[in-house]
Short mmCIF file of C-alpha atoms in Angstrom, two decimals:
data_model
loop_
_atom_site.label_atom_id
_atom_site.label_comp_id
_atom_site.label_asym_id
_atom_site.label_seq_id
_atom_site.Cartn_x
_atom_site.Cartn_y
_atom_site.Cartn_z
CA UNK S 26 -3.54 16.57 9.42
CA UNK S 27 -0.96 13.99 8.35
CA UNK S 28 -0.42 14.09 4.60
CA UNK S 29 1.78 12.56 1.90
CA UNK S 30 2.20 14.08 -1.58
CA UNK S 31 4.12 12.43 -4.40
CA UNK S 32 5.39 14.12 -7.53
CA UNK S 33 5.33 13.91 -10.42
CA UNK S 34 2.19 11.84 -11.00
CA UNK S 35 3.78 10.27 -14.06
CA UNK S 36 7.31 10.26 -15.46
CA UNK S 37 8.52 8.95 -18.79
CA UNK S 38 12.26 8.44 -19.24
CA UNK S 39 14.53 7.04 -21.88
CA UNK S 40 16.52 3.97 -20.87
CA UNK S 41 19.67 5.17 -19.11
CA UNK S 42 18.21 8.60 -18.26
CA UNK S 43 18.56 9.15 -14.50
CA UNK S 44 15.94 11.04 -12.48
CA UNK S 45 14.31 11.40 -9.06
CA UNK S 46 10.86 10.90 -7.60
CA UNK S 47 9.68 13.07 -4.73
CA UNK S 48 7.63 12.28 -1.61
CA UNK S 49 6.74 15.25 0.59
CA UNK S 50 5.19 14.55 3.96
CA UNK S 51 3.56 16.36 6.85
CA UNK S 52 3.27 14.26 10.01
CA UNK S 53 3.53 14.96 13.69
CA UNK S 54 6.58 12.90 14.64
CA UNK S 55 7.79 10.68 11.80
CA UNK S 56 7.98 7.02 12.81
CA UNK S 57 9.03 5.63 9.44
CA UNK S 58 8.93 6.36 5.71
CA UNK S 59 8.47 3.45 3.32
CA UNK S 60 8.91 3.05 -0.44
CA UNK S 61 7.05 0.35 -2.34
CA UNK S 62 6.99 -0.70 -5.99
CA UNK S 63 3.71 -1.77 -7.58
CA UNK S 64 3.36 -3.48 -10.95
CA UNK S 65 0.00 -3.26 -12.78
CA UNK S 66 -2.65 -5.53 -11.28
CA UNK S 67 -0.41 -6.68 -8.42
CA UNK S 68 0.17 -5.85 -4.78
CA UNK S 69 2.94 -3.43 -3.77
CA UNK S 70 6.37 -4.83 -2.95
CA UNK S 71 8.63 -3.35 -0.29
CA UNK S 72 11.74 -1.44 -1.35
CA UNK S 73 13.09 0.68 1.53
CA UNK S 74 12.42 1.94 5.02
CA UNK S 75 13.92 5.22 6.28
CA UNK S 76 13.63 6.34 9.89
CA UNK S 77 15.61 9.55 10.38
CA UNK S 78 16.71 12.59 8.38
CA UNK S 79 20.00 12.04 6.60
CA UNK S 80 19.47 8.33 6.20
CA UNK S 81 20.11 6.77 2.77
CA UNK S 82 19.52 3.26 1.40
CA UNK S 83 20.43 1.69 -1.94
CA UNK S 84 19.32 -1.28 -3.94
CA UNK S 85 20.62 -1.87 -7.45
CA UNK S 86 19.69 1.25 -9.49
CA UNK S 87 17.56 2.77 -6.71
CA UNK S 88 18.63 5.03 -3.87
CA UNK S 89 16.28 6.49 -1.26
CA UNK S 90 17.11 9.55 0.83
CA UNK S 91 15.26 11.32 3.64
CA UNK S 92 15.12 14.89 4.97
CA UNK S 93 12.83 16.37 7.61
CA UNK S 94 10.21 17.25 5.02
CA UNK S 95 10.65 14.92 2.06
CA UNK S 96 12.16 11.80 0.61
CA UNK S 97 13.63 11.22 -2.81
CA UNK S 98 13.84 8.01 -4.76
CA UNK S 99 16.75 8.39 -7.17
CA UNK S 100 16.90 6.05 -10.12
CA UNK S 101 20.23 5.78 -11.92
CA UNK S 102 20.49 4.54 -15.52
CA UNK S 103 17.02 2.97 -15.45
CA UNK S 104 16.02 -0.04 -17.54
CA UNK S 105 12.57 -0.86 -18.98
CA UNK S 106 12.02 -3.40 -16.17
CA UNK S 107 12.08 -0.51 -13.69
CA UNK S 108 8.73 0.66 -15.13
CA UNK S 109 6.14 0.55 -12.33
CA UNK S 110 4.24 2.75 -9.91
CA UNK S 111 6.31 3.80 -6.90
CA UNK S 112 4.41 4.41 -3.68
CA UNK S 113 5.55 6.31 -0.61
CA UNK S 114 4.00 5.77 2.84
CA UNK S 115 4.59 7.24 6.29
CA UNK S 116 3.75 6.38 9.87
CA UNK S 117 3.86 8.70 12.85
CA UNK S 118 4.38 8.24 16.57
CA UNK S 119 1.05 9.93 17.26
CA UNK S 120 -0.94 7.37 15.25
CA UNK S 121 1.41 4.47 14.62
CA UNK S 122 -1.21 2.05 13.36
CA UNK S 123 -2.30 4.43 10.63
CA UNK S 124 -0.11 4.12 7.54
CA UNK S 125 -0.64 7.01 5.13
CA UNK S 126 0.08 6.41 1.46
CA UNK S 127 0.77 8.91 -1.30
CA UNK S 128 -0.97 8.54 -4.65
CA UNK S 129 2.17 7.23 -6.33
CA UNK S 130 4.40 8.09 -9.29
CA UNK S 131 3.86 6.07 -12.45
CA UNK S 132 7.30 5.55 -14.00
CA UNK S 133 7.71 4.44 -17.61
CA UNK S 134 11.13 3.65 -19.10
CA UNK S 135 11.37 3.54 -22.91
CA UNK S 136 13.98 1.23 -24.48
CA UNK B 690 6.91 -19.98 1.08
CA UNK B 691 5.33 -17.50 3.49
CA UNK B 692 2.98 -14.91 2.16
CA UNK B 693 -0.52 -13.56 1.84
CA UNK B 694 -3.18 -15.20 -0.29
CA UNK B 695 -6.16 -13.21 -1.49
CA UNK B 696 -9.14 -14.74 -3.25
CA UNK B 697 -10.84 -14.44 -5.58
CA UNK B 698 -8.60 -12.42 -7.90
CA UNK B 699 -11.62 -11.15 -9.85
CA UNK B 700 -15.16 -10.83 -8.56
CA UNK B 701 -18.34 -9.49 -10.10
CA UNK B 702 -21.26 -8.35 -7.98
CA UNK B 703 -24.76 -7.33 -8.76
CA UNK B 704 -26.15 -4.30 -7.01
CA UNK B 705 -27.68 -5.18 -3.67
CA UNK B 706 -25.45 -8.19 -3.05
CA UNK B 707 -22.94 -8.67 -0.28
CA UNK B 708 -19.61 -10.23 -1.24
CA UNK B 709 -16.73 -11.48 0.89
CA UNK B 710 -13.06 -11.22 -0.02
CA UNK B 711 -10.73 -13.72 1.56
CA UNK B 712 -7.29 -12.92 3.02
CA UNK B 713 -5.05 -15.60 4.57
CA UNK B 714 -1.46 -15.20 5.79
CA UNK B 715 1.10 -17.75 6.98
CA UNK B 716 3.69 -15.22 8.13
CA UNK B 717 2.64 -15.37 11.82
CA UNK B 718 2.01 -11.62 11.68
CA UNK B 719 -0.14 -10.01 14.36
CA UNK B 720 -1.43 -7.05 12.34
CA UNK B 721 -3.56 -7.23 9.21
CA UNK B 722 -5.00 -4.50 7.02
CA UNK B 723 -7.48 -3.95 4.19
CA UNK B 724 -6.90 -1.18 1.66
CA UNK B 725 -8.88 0.06 -1.29
CA UNK B 726 -7.10 1.38 -4.40
CA UNK B 727 -8.81 3.47 -7.07
CA UNK B 728 -7.14 4.70 -10.29
CA UNK B 729 -4.91 7.71 -9.64
CA UNK B 730 -5.37 7.52 -5.89
CA UNK B 731 -3.26 6.22 -3.10
CA UNK B 732 -4.20 3.29 -0.91
CA UNK B 733 -7.01 4.11 1.50
CA UNK B 734 -7.38 2.17 4.74
CA UNK B 735 -10.69 0.37 5.26
CA UNK B 736 -10.09 -1.67 8.43
CA UNK B 737 -7.13 -2.93 10.40
CA UNK B 738 -6.59 -5.48 13.16
CA UNK B 739 -3.67 -5.64 15.55
CA UNK B 740 -4.73 -8.80 17.36
CA UNK B 741 -7.22 -11.63 17.11
CA UNK B 742 -10.82 -10.69 17.95
CA UNK B 743 -10.07 -6.98 17.69
CA UNK B 744 -10.23 -4.56 14.76
CA UNK B 745 -10.57 -0.82 14.13
CA UNK B 746 -12.14 1.28 11.41
CA UNK B 747 -9.91 3.04 8.95
CA UNK B 748 -10.69 6.12 6.90
CA UNK B 749 -13.37 4.59 4.65
CA UNK B 750 -15.04 1.84 6.71
CA UNK B 751 -18.64 2.68 5.78
CA UNK B 752 -20.26 -0.14 3.83
CA UNK B 753 -17.60 -2.68 4.81
CA UNK B 754 -17.29 -5.22 7.62
CA UNK B 755 -14.50 -7.52 8.83
CA UNK B 756 -13.81 -10.26 11.34
CA UNK B 757 -10.60 -11.58 12.92
CA UNK B 758 -11.46 -14.91 14.50
CA UNK B 759 -8.08 -16.47 13.63
CA UNK B 760 -4.63 -14.94 13.48
CA UNK B 761 -4.19 -16.14 9.91
CA UNK B 762 -7.46 -14.86 8.47
CA UNK B 763 -8.98 -11.40 7.96
CA UNK B 764 -11.95 -11.56 5.56
CA UNK B 765 -13.58 -8.40 4.22
CA UNK B 766 -17.29 -8.19 3.41
CA UNK B 767 -18.42 -5.53 0.97
CA UNK B 768 -22.05 -4.88 1.80
CA UNK B 769 -24.85 -3.44 -0.30
CA UNK B 770 -24.49 -0.25 1.74
CA UNK B 771 -21.20 0.51 -0.05
CA UNK B 772 -22.33 2.85 -2.82
CA UNK B 773 -19.33 2.62 -5.11
CA UNK B 774 -17.58 -0.72 -4.46
CA UNK B 775 -15.86 -1.16 -7.82
CA UNK B 776 -12.15 -1.03 -6.95
CA UNK B 777 -8.95 -3.00 -6.39
CA UNK B 778 -8.76 -4.36 -2.84
CA UNK B 779 -5.47 -5.13 -1.14
CA UNK B 780 -4.88 -7.09 2.03
CA UNK B 781 -1.62 -6.62 3.94
CA UNK B 782 0.03 -7.78 7.14
CA UNK B 783 2.92 -6.70 9.36
CA UNK B 784 4.72 -8.19 12.34
CA UNK B 785 2.84 -5.80 14.62
CA UNK B 786 0.86 -2.58 14.44
CA UNK B 787 3.63 -0.30 15.72
CA UNK B 788 4.08 1.48 12.38
CA UNK B 789 7.77 0.65 12.31
CA UNK B 790 7.47 -2.52 10.28
CA UNK B 791 7.09 -3.32 6.62
CA UNK B 792 3.76 -4.25 5.12
CA UNK B 793 3.54 -7.47 3.11
CA UNK B 794 0.76 -7.32 0.52
CA UNK B 795 -1.34 -9.91 -1.21
CA UNK B 796 -1.85 -9.90 -4.98
CA UNK B 797 -5.18 -8.08 -4.68
CA UNK B 798 -8.82 -8.72 -5.57
CA UNK B 799 -10.58 -6.70 -8.25
CA UNK B 800 -14.28 -6.19 -7.58
CA UNK B 801 -16.60 -4.99 -10.31
CA UNK B 802 -20.24 -4.10 -9.77
CA UNK B 803 -22.45 -4.93 -12.74
#
């Protein structure tokens, strides 16, 4: 069964304290792995798409990486405005229309 | 600006009532989705549609119904058969249903059963 697990569930950091969020996945033939950011009471917003192991993408203080079993979202020198829930989602070649989401990591950055 | 509009943002329902959540997109996307989000849980797929006049059940379709009569519109009806409808509902769209493309989400509708 295709599955996505995110850890930790919640993470509290001091401003400037770098860390990583994890997304472990089990799918039969990865089609794509997606990272989204969701602010409270709003819809998720797209951050990155990764398609193959070894791929990396960066945007401001965020960097996403992908291996055959997991993806990491690295956050460097975070600021309070980076506080949000970060969601990971995967699609597979065997069931491309079915997008499987993890339960998210709730990130809080203290000033 | 292109995007997805969900309405209403907040909705209250009495037990036994059906309610309909609206979702409209002007992105010219073929695929549209409805997700349910509960606290501490990931997004769960209710229904999706890859083309007009066609839709498929997701993982938690029981107690819900949809229609796709126009490319731009994908309304969701929460029926009285849905036992625990209080949740945050998200509509999304993508260029197609291949799984390779990004989802664009609406702002969500929060449904509360009184």
